[in-house]
Amino acid sequence: MNISLKEAARNLLEAEKIVIASHVNPDGDAIGSSLGLMYALQGMGKEVMVFIDDDIPAIFSVLPGYEVIRRPEKGVEKIRADLFVILDTSPDRIGISGDVVEAHVLNIDHHVTNKGEAEFSYVDSGRAATAEIVYELIREMGREFTGEIASCIYTGIATDTGFFRYSNTTPFTMRTAAELMEHGARPHIISEAMEQKSYAVVKGMAAAMQTIERFCNGRAAGLFMDRELTAGIENTEGFIDMVRVIEGVDVAVLLKCKEEKLCRVSMRSKGLDVAKIAAGFGGGGHVRAAGCTLEMDFADAKRAVMQAIEEAMGA
Ligand SMILES: [Mn+2]
């Protein structure tokens, strides 16, 4: 059921024990939104836990609260809470986080593919990041921004907008970022931490770049990483941007073969609706940034993705 921002804020205000979760393969928005909301609610004396069913990349250790994020365990007794807040995704992408909690569900998201099917949903696809919505919720609840809250929320906004470069960046984004700076967020510290890569990852990036292929008459290009290449690189953050910058390319693709029949695909576009293409494979996202998982081997997945993009482009 879709509810208003005011109602979502009221749900949060009324709850005493709250569990927060976000999506697997967590990014800056998933982590920043979760921790920012956690600090705001803790500041009101509430009991709050954060679950993410995945490893948390080490670059996020720059954020306060990094160490309190828990990974859910199978077969443990369910945590009874007043509210289970799912951030930055619909409830189907949180791994087993949902299995460890028994509570009313409040889903807060900015993905256009989120249909608002949770018990309570507040989805605003006009916002660049879920962190922007968390900012609005904290204001709606009448709370002040501490340095911790500001750093976490700033990180969510900065990473989801490509550090204020993508087309989802709005005047609201800029005003919010400025205000968060006034409350203690330090952009240069956060961006330096987010950009940091290990020597091995940069060497892996060089190998991955060798796989770039153009298709659709040069209007699309992809990085196609087979199992061996994927296994050798722990973090592919920013790889797709190297494809995106190629002259004439509208759609950039990153395909990673994680297992025998499991490939993860990310797409970025400058115009074409890639959320639609991702949805065709059971995935989702935004018009200009989307992803999906294909239960196919490397060659089949590569062929299927290229074909779907070609069809969408009418080439
Ligand atoms: Mn997001």
mmCIF file of C-alpha atoms and ligand atoms in Angstrom:
data_model
loop_
_atom_site.group_PDB
_atom_site.id
_atom_site.type_symbol
_atom_site.label_atom_id
_atom_site.label_comp_id
_atom_site.label_asym_id
_atom_site.label_seq_id
_atom_site.Cartn_x
_atom_site.Cartn_y
_atom_site.Cartn_z
ATOM 1 C CA MET A 1 0.000 0.000 0.000
ATOM 2 C CA ASN A 2 1.380 3.375 -0.990
ATOM 3 C CA ILE A 3 1.531 5.913 1.817
ATOM 4 C CA SER A 4 2.674 9.535 2.038
ATOM 5 C CA LEU A 5 5.966 10.832 3.397
ATOM 6 C CA LYS A 6 4.074 12.117 6.458
ATOM 7 C CA GLU A 7 2.585 8.684 7.103
ATOM 8 C CA ALA A 8 5.964 7.009 6.669
ATOM 9 C CA ALA A 9 7.447 9.456 9.193
ATOM 10 C CA ARG A 10 4.597 8.733 11.599
ATOM 11 C CA ASN A 11 5.198 4.965 11.274
ATOM 12 C CA LEU A 12 8.822 5.547 12.231
ATOM 13 C CA LEU A 13 7.927 7.852 15.111
ATOM 14 C CA GLU A 14 5.462 5.367 16.563
ATOM 15 C CA ALA A 15 7.832 2.373 16.431
ATOM 16 C CA GLU A 16 10.168 1.641 19.330
ATOM 17 C CA LYS A 17 12.092 -1.331 18.019
ATOM 18 C CA ILE A 18 13.103 -1.035 14.383
ATOM 19 C CA VAL A 19 15.067 -3.275 12.047
ATOM 20 C CA ILE A 20 16.512 -1.744 8.880
ATOM 21 C CA ALA A 21 17.620 -3.746 5.838
ATOM 22 C CA SER A 22 18.848 -2.987 2.363
ATOM 23 C CA HIS A 23 19.742 -4.834 -0.799
ATOM 24 C CA VAL A 24 22.404 -7.432 -1.504
ATOM 25 C CA ASN A 25 25.404 -6.175 -3.471
ATOM 26 C CA PRO A 26 25.147 -3.037 -1.325
ATOM 27 C CA ASP A 27 26.194 0.339 -2.692
ATOM 28 C CA GLY A 28 26.743 3.727 -1.086
ATOM 29 C CA ASP A 29 23.040 4.522 -1.080
ATOM 30 C CA ALA A 30 22.044 1.206 0.522
ATOM 31 C CA ILE A 31 24.634 1.612 3.260
ATOM 32 C CA GLY A 32 24.423 5.389 3.689
ATOM 33 C CA SER A 33 20.620 5.432 3.865
ATOM 34 C CA SER A 34 20.547 2.569 6.351
ATOM 35 C CA LEU A 35 23.153 4.033 8.693
ATOM 36 C CA GLY A 36 21.819 7.603 8.386
ATOM 37 C CA LEU A 37 18.342 6.471 9.349
ATOM 38 C CA MET A 38 19.752 4.283 12.108
ATOM 39 C CA TYR A 39 21.541 7.227 13.742
ATOM 40 C CA ALA A 40 18.493 9.463 13.443
ATOM 41 C CA LEU A 41 16.232 6.875 15.091
ATOM 42 C CA GLN A 42 18.780 6.024 17.785
ATOM 43 C CA GLY A 43 18.947 9.730 18.560
ATOM 44 C CA MET A 44 15.279 9.483 19.460
ATOM 45 C CA GLY A 45 16.000 6.675 21.918
ATOM 46 C CA LYS A 46 14.793 3.875 19.683
ATOM 47 C CA GLU A 47 16.315 0.425 19.451
ATOM 48 C CA VAL A 48 17.651 -0.048 15.914
ATOM 49 C CA MET A 49 19.438 -2.849 14.064
ATOM 50 C CA VAL A 50 20.760 -2.894 10.500
ATOM 51 C CA PHE A 51 20.970 -6.046 8.389
ATOM 52 C CA ILE A 52 22.525 -6.541 4.969
ATOM 53 C CA ASP A 53 22.828 -10.046 3.584
ATOM 54 C CA ASP A 54 26.201 -9.564 1.909
ATOM 55 C CA ASP A 55 29.774 -8.508 2.526
ATOM 56 C CA ILE A 56 30.171 -4.778 3.044
ATOM 57 C CA PRO A 57 32.982 -3.434 0.831
ATOM 58 C CA ALA A 58 35.858 -2.061 2.881
ATOM 59 C CA ILE A 59 35.698 1.394 1.247
ATOM 60 C CA PHE A 60 32.603 2.037 3.374
ATOM 61 C CA SER A 61 34.612 1.766 6.567
ATOM 62 C CA VAL A 62 34.996 5.561 6.200
ATOM 63 C CA LEU A 63 31.375 5.764 7.392
ATOM 64 C CA PRO A 64 30.426 5.821 11.055
ATOM 65 C CA GLY A 65 28.451 2.697 11.919
ATOM 66 C CA TYR A 66 30.138 0.504 9.316
ATOM 67 C CA GLU A 67 30.922 -2.080 11.986
ATOM 68 C CA VAL A 68 27.389 -2.380 13.365
ATOM 69 C CA ILE A 69 25.862 -3.676 10.125
ATOM 70 C CA ARG A 70 24.963 -7.313 10.691
ATOM 71 C CA ARG A 71 24.654 -10.186 8.284
ATOM 72 C CA PRO A 72 21.521 -12.297 8.912
ATOM 73 C CA GLU A 73 22.005 -15.938 9.858
ATOM 74 C CA LYS A 74 19.823 -18.831 8.848
ATOM 75 C CA GLY A 75 17.857 -20.772 11.446
ATOM 76 C CA VAL A 76 18.058 -18.248 14.269
ATOM 77 C CA GLU A 77 15.047 -17.138 16.240
ATOM 78 C CA LYS A 78 13.157 -14.307 14.586
ATOM 79 C CA ILE A 79 13.582 -10.835 15.950
ATOM 80 C CA ARG A 80 10.260 -9.334 16.921
ATOM 81 C CA ALA A 81 10.176 -5.655 16.120
ATOM 82 C CA ASP A 82 7.603 -2.935 15.608
ATOM 83 C CA LEU A 83 8.808 -2.008 12.162
ATOM 84 C CA PHE A 84 10.982 -3.533 9.442
ATOM 85 C CA VAL A 85 12.267 -0.787 7.167
ATOM 86 C CA ILE A 86 13.516 -1.884 3.754
ATOM 87 C CA LEU A 87 15.581 0.764 1.999
ATOM 88 C CA ASP A 88 16.638 1.335 -1.622
ATOM 89 C CA THR A 89 15.002 -1.795 -3.057
ATOM 90 C CA SER A 90 11.724 -3.662 -3.190
ATOM 91 C CA PRO A 91 11.563 -6.451 -0.563
ATOM 92 C CA ASP A 92 12.673 -9.152 -3.028
ATOM 93 C CA ARG A 93 16.346 -8.148 -3.131
ATOM 94 C CA ILE A 94 17.336 -8.345 0.531
ATOM 95 C CA GLY A 95 18.536 -11.957 0.607
ATOM 96 C CA ILE A 96 17.482 -13.655 3.845
ATOM 97 C CA SER A 97 17.241 -10.417 5.861
ATOM 98 C CA GLY A 98 13.453 -10.704 5.750
ATOM 99 C CA ASP A 99 13.567 -14.194 7.286
ATOM 100 C CA VAL A 100 15.053 -13.026 10.565
ATOM 101 C CA VAL A 101 12.480 -10.334 11.353
ATOM 102 C CA GLU A 102 8.845 -10.352 12.323
ATOM 103 C CA ALA A 103 7.375 -6.874 12.026
ATOM 104 C CA HIS A 104 5.230 -4.568 9.951
ATOM 105 C CA VAL A 105 7.064 -3.663 6.747
ATOM 106 C CA LEU A 106 7.815 -0.132 5.585
ATOM 107 C CA ASN A 107 9.504 0.036 2.189
ATOM 108 C CA ILE A 108 11.267 3.275 1.212
ATOM 109 C CA ASP A 109 12.754 3.482 -2.237
ATOM 110 C CA HIS A 110 13.432 5.608 -5.305
ATOM 111 C CA HIS A 111 13.504 2.892 -7.973
ATOM 112 C CA VAL A 112 10.959 3.395 -10.738
ATOM 113 C CA THR A 113 10.525 -0.401 -10.965
ATOM 114 C CA ASN A 114 9.321 -0.614 -7.329
ATOM 115 C CA LYS A 115 5.576 -1.142 -7.620
ATOM 116 C CA GLY A 116 4.809 -0.360 -3.992
ATOM 117 C CA GLU A 117 3.618 -3.835 -3.116
ATOM 118 C CA ALA A 118 4.972 -3.901 0.443
ATOM 119 C CA GLU A 119 2.648 -3.558 3.428
ATOM 120 C CA PHE A 120 3.522 0.162 3.522
ATOM 121 C CA SER A 121 5.455 1.732 0.670
ATOM 122 C CA TYR A 122 6.811 5.179 0.047
ATOM 123 C CA VAL A 123 8.446 5.284 -3.381
ATOM 124 C CA ASP A 124 9.580 8.531 -4.997
ATOM 125 C CA SER A 125 11.350 7.885 -8.292
ATOM 126 C CA GLY A 126 11.991 11.611 -8.655
ATOM 127 C CA ARG A 127 14.606 11.417 -5.942
ATOM 128 C CA ALA A 128 18.200 10.738 -6.989
ATOM 129 C CA ALA A 129 18.870 8.469 -4.020
ATOM 130 C CA THR A 130 16.994 6.771 -1.214
ATOM 131 C CA ALA A 131 19.261 8.863 1.002
ATOM 132 C CA GLU A 132 17.423 11.973 -0.245
ATOM 133 C CA ILE A 133 14.164 10.451 0.997
ATOM 134 C CA VAL A 134 15.770 9.560 4.321
ATOM 135 C CA TYR A 135 16.838 13.218 4.553
ATOM 136 C CA GLU A 136 13.211 14.263 3.967
ATOM 137 C CA LEU A 137 11.963 11.765 6.559
ATOM 138 C CA ILE A 138 14.359 13.048 9.201
ATOM 139 C CA ARG A 139 13.182 16.613 8.550
ATOM 140 C CA GLU A 140 9.564 15.465 8.618
ATOM 141 C CA MET A 141 10.222 13.867 12.012
ATOM 142 C CA GLY A 142 11.621 17.206 13.193
ATOM 143 C CA ARG A 143 15.107 15.896 13.936
ATOM 144 C CA GLU A 144 18.452 17.643 13.704
ATOM 145 C CA PHE A 145 21.297 16.344 11.548
ATOM 146 C CA THR A 146 24.360 15.209 13.463
ATOM 147 C CA GLY A 147 27.737 14.830 11.760
ATOM 148 C CA GLU A 148 27.211 11.070 11.646
ATOM 149 C CA ILE A 149 23.800 11.317 10.006
ATOM 150 C CA ALA A 150 25.058 13.946 7.546
ATOM 151 C CA SER A 151 28.085 11.859 6.477
ATOM 152 C CA CYS A 152 25.995 8.759 5.855
ATOM 153 C CA ILE A 153 23.256 10.515 3.911
ATOM 154 C CA TYR A 154 25.741 12.568 1.917
ATOM 155 C CA THR A 155 27.493 9.349 0.870
ATOM 156 C CA GLY A 156 24.226 7.848 -0.392
ATOM 157 C CA ILE A 157 23.427 10.922 -2.454
ATOM 158 C CA ALA A 158 26.957 11.399 -3.795
ATOM 159 C CA THR A 159 27.406 7.795 -4.898
ATOM 160 C CA ASP A 160 23.981 7.432 -6.544
ATOM 161 C CA THR A 161 24.513 10.626 -8.565
ATOM 162 C CA GLY A 162 28.057 9.753 -9.636
ATOM 163 C CA PHE A 163 29.218 12.619 -7.446
ATOM 164 C CA PHE A 164 26.593 14.999 -8.838
ATOM 165 C CA ARG A 165 27.296 14.241 -12.493
ATOM 166 C CA TYR A 166 24.392 11.992 -13.563
ATOM 167 C CA SER A 167 21.103 13.281 -14.957
ATOM 168 C CA ASN A 168 19.267 12.346 -11.737
ATOM 169 C CA THR A 169 21.059 15.241 -9.981
ATOM 170 C CA THR A 170 18.517 17.964 -9.196
ATOM 171 C CA PRO A 171 18.608 21.370 -7.489
ATOM 172 C CA PHE A 172 17.157 19.548 -4.463
ATOM 173 C CA THR A 173 20.172 17.204 -4.562
ATOM 174 C CA MET A 174 22.587 20.132 -4.508
ATOM 175 C CA ARG A 175 20.740 22.014 -1.767
ATOM 176 C CA THR A 176 20.558 18.879 0.361
ATOM 177 C CA ALA A 177 24.263 18.171 -0.123
ATOM 178 C CA ALA A 178 25.106 21.748 0.851
ATOM 179 C CA GLU A 179 23.031 21.487 3.989
ATOM 180 C CA LEU A 180 24.623 18.154 4.904
ATOM 181 C CA MET A 181 28.035 19.802 4.545
ATOM 182 C CA GLU A 182 26.929 22.438 7.019
ATOM 183 C CA HIS A 183 26.119 19.608 9.407
ATOM 184 C CA GLY A 184 29.546 18.027 9.092
ATOM 185 C CA ALA A 185 29.677 15.897 5.926
ATOM 186 C CA ARG A 186 33.125 16.205 4.344
ATOM 187 C CA PRO A 187 32.884 15.617 0.574
ATOM 188 C CA HIS A 188 36.606 15.250 -0.128
ATOM 189 C CA ILE A 189 37.072 12.636 2.600
ATOM 190 C CA ILE A 190 34.098 10.647 1.357
ATOM 191 C CA SER A 191 34.964 10.823 -2.341
ATOM 192 C CA GLU A 192 38.606 9.907 -1.707
ATOM 193 C CA ALA A 193 37.470 6.864 0.265
ATOM 194 C CA MET A 194 34.915 5.842 -2.367
ATOM 195 C CA GLU A 195 37.415 6.184 -5.219
ATOM 196 C CA GLN A 196 40.122 4.178 -3.551
ATOM 197 C CA LYS A 197 41.028 0.913 -5.248
ATOM 198 C CA SER A 198 43.589 -1.714 -4.394
ATOM 199 C CA TYR A 199 46.568 -2.221 -6.689
ATOM 200 C CA ALA A 200 45.132 -5.633 -7.623
ATOM 201 C CA VAL A 201 41.797 -4.122 -8.610
ATOM 202 C CA VAL A 202 43.425 -1.520 -10.863
ATOM 203 C CA LYS A 203 45.480 -4.264 -12.531
ATOM 204 C CA GLY A 204 42.271 -6.290 -12.882
ATOM 205 C CA MET A 205 40.590 -3.263 -14.399
ATOM 206 C CA ALA A 206 43.261 -3.175 -17.068
ATOM 207 C CA ALA A 207 42.558 -6.820 -17.902
ATOM 208 C CA ALA A 208 38.803 -6.237 -17.926
ATOM 209 C CA MET A 209 39.203 -3.281 -20.295
ATOM 210 C CA GLN A 210 40.682 -5.661 -22.862
ATOM 211 C CA THR A 211 37.260 -7.297 -23.171
ATOM 212 C CA ILE A 212 35.430 -4.148 -24.297
ATOM 213 C CA GLU A 213 33.322 -4.740 -27.369
ATOM 214 C CA ARG A 214 31.147 -2.346 -29.282
ATOM 215 C CA PHE A 215 27.869 -3.385 -30.857
ATOM 216 C CA CYS A 216 24.708 -1.773 -32.285
ATOM 217 C CA ASN A 217 26.905 0.157 -34.722
ATOM 218 C CA GLY A 218 28.917 1.589 -31.880
ATOM 219 C CA ARG A 219 25.901 2.894 -29.970
ATOM 220 C CA ALA A 220 26.396 0.259 -27.289
ATOM 221 C CA ALA A 221 29.495 -1.225 -25.706
ATOM 222 C CA GLY A 222 30.156 -3.722 -22.983
ATOM 223 C CA LEU A 223 32.733 -5.140 -20.639
ATOM 224 C CA PHE A 224 32.232 -8.873 -20.714
ATOM 225 C CA MET A 225 33.980 -10.610 -17.840
ATOM 226 C CA ASP A 226 34.041 -14.397 -17.918
ATOM 227 C CA ARG A 227 34.294 -16.518 -14.771
ATOM 228 C CA GLU A 228 38.051 -16.422 -14.530
ATOM 229 C CA LEU A 229 38.258 -12.670 -14.939
ATOM 230 C CA THR A 230 35.351 -12.088 -12.527
ATOM 231 C CA ALA A 231 36.880 -14.338 -9.876
ATOM 232 C CA GLY A 232 40.142 -12.402 -10.001
ATOM 233 C CA ILE A 233 38.645 -8.984 -9.287
ATOM 234 C CA GLU A 234 37.022 -8.309 -5.936
ATOM 235 C CA ASN A 235 35.397 -4.980 -6.793
ATOM 236 C CA THR A 236 34.251 -3.646 -10.169
ATOM 237 C CA GLU A 237 33.024 -0.305 -8.873
ATOM 238 C CA GLY A 238 33.534 2.313 -11.572
ATOM 239 C CA PHE A 239 34.392 -0.141 -14.354
ATOM 240 C CA ILE A 240 31.188 0.615 -16.257
ATOM 241 C CA ASP A 241 32.053 4.319 -16.280
ATOM 242 C CA MET A 242 35.028 3.507 -18.466
ATOM 243 C CA VAL A 243 32.586 2.090 -21.033
ATOM 244 C CA ARG A 244 30.143 4.952 -20.621
ATOM 245 C CA VAL A 245 32.725 7.515 -21.685
ATOM 246 C CA ILE A 246 33.358 5.938 -25.101
ATOM 247 C CA GLU A 247 32.398 8.374 -27.824
ATOM 248 C CA GLY A 248 29.081 7.528 -29.510
ATOM 249 C CA VAL A 249 28.052 5.001 -26.855
ATOM 250 C CA ASP A 250 24.530 5.402 -25.456
ATOM 251 C CA VAL A 251 24.294 2.106 -23.583
ATOM 252 C CA ALA A 252 27.144 0.729 -21.483
ATOM 253 C CA VAL A 253 27.054 -2.814 -20.161
ATOM 254 C CA LEU A 254 29.041 -4.669 -17.529
ATOM 255 C CA LEU A 255 28.551 -8.421 -17.505
ATOM 256 C CA LYS A 256 30.155 -10.503 -14.776
ATOM 257 C CA CYS A 257 30.003 -14.281 -14.774
ATOM 258 C CA LYS A 258 29.856 -15.108 -11.054
ATOM 259 C CA GLU A 259 29.183 -18.853 -11.269
ATOM 260 C CA GLU A 260 28.647 -21.582 -13.867
ATOM 261 C CA LYS A 261 25.141 -20.387 -14.702
ATOM 262 C CA LEU A 262 24.944 -17.028 -13.005
ATOM 263 C CA CYS A 263 25.788 -13.738 -14.645
ATOM 264 C CA ARG A 264 25.217 -10.290 -13.197
ATOM 265 C CA VAL A 265 24.542 -7.478 -15.641
ATOM 266 C CA SER A 266 24.630 -3.715 -15.046
ATOM 267 C CA MET A 267 23.571 -1.201 -17.665
ATOM 268 C CA ARG A 268 23.945 2.576 -17.918
ATOM 269 C CA SER A 269 22.424 4.694 -20.639
ATOM 270 C CA LYS A 270 22.275 8.283 -21.789
ATOM 271 C CA GLY A 271 18.774 7.949 -23.246
ATOM 272 C CA LEU A 272 17.483 4.414 -23.794
ATOM 273 C CA ASP A 273 15.256 2.956 -21.034
ATOM 274 C CA VAL A 274 17.505 0.243 -19.616
ATOM 275 C CA ALA A 275 15.142 -0.446 -16.680
ATOM 276 C CA LYS A 276 12.802 -1.950 -19.270
ATOM 277 C CA ILE A 277 15.535 -4.194 -20.671
ATOM 278 C CA ALA A 278 16.529 -5.290 -17.152
ATOM 279 C CA ALA A 279 12.882 -5.968 -16.283
ATOM 280 C CA GLY A 280 12.725 -8.293 -19.292
ATOM 281 C CA PHE A 281 15.267 -10.451 -17.451
ATOM 282 C CA GLY A 282 13.542 -10.134 -14.059
ATOM 283 C CA GLY A 283 15.718 -7.248 -12.909
ATOM 284 C CA GLY A 284 15.022 -3.576 -12.421
ATOM 285 C CA GLY A 285 16.389 -0.174 -11.597
ATOM 286 C CA HIS A 286 16.171 3.264 -13.099
ATOM 287 C CA VAL A 287 15.604 4.448 -16.668
ATOM 288 C CA ARG A 288 19.312 5.227 -17.070
ATOM 289 C CA ALA A 289 20.857 2.727 -14.648
ATOM 290 C CA ALA A 290 19.567 -0.787 -14.198
ATOM 291 C CA GLY A 291 20.656 -4.343 -13.605
ATOM 292 C CA CYS A 292 19.611 -7.966 -13.700
ATOM 293 C CA THR A 293 20.827 -11.484 -13.004
ATOM 294 C CA LEU A 294 20.802 -14.096 -15.737
ATOM 295 C CA GLU A 295 20.858 -17.795 -14.939
ATOM 296 C CA MET A 296 22.859 -18.584 -18.035
ATOM 297 C CA ASP A 297 26.440 -19.419 -18.826
ATOM 298 C CA PHE A 298 28.752 -16.646 -19.970
ATOM 299 C CA ALA A 299 28.317 -17.012 -23.730
ATOM 300 C CA ASP A 300 24.519 -17.300 -23.597
ATOM 301 C CA ALA A 301 24.158 -14.385 -21.201
ATOM 302 C CA LYS A 302 26.382 -12.209 -23.358
ATOM 303 C CA ARG A 303 24.393 -13.067 -26.472
ATOM 304 C CA ALA A 304 21.038 -12.531 -24.710
ATOM 305 C CA VAL A 305 21.993 -9.106 -23.349
ATOM 306 C CA MET A 306 23.433 -7.877 -26.633
ATOM 307 C CA GLN A 307 20.324 -9.058 -28.451
ATOM 308 C CA ALA A 308 17.954 -7.413 -25.975
ATOM 309 C CA ILE A 309 19.790 -4.103 -26.318
ATOM 310 C CA GLU A 310 19.822 -4.374 -30.100
ATOM 311 C CA GLU A 311 16.080 -4.979 -30.095
ATOM 312 C CA ALA A 312 15.421 -2.086 -27.727
ATOM 313 C CA MET A 313 17.479 0.203 -29.956
ATOM 314 C CA GLY A 314 15.669 -1.029 -33.022
ATOM 315 C CA ALA A 315 18.970 -1.827 -34.666
HETATM 316 MN MN MN B 1 19.729 4.065 -4.623
#
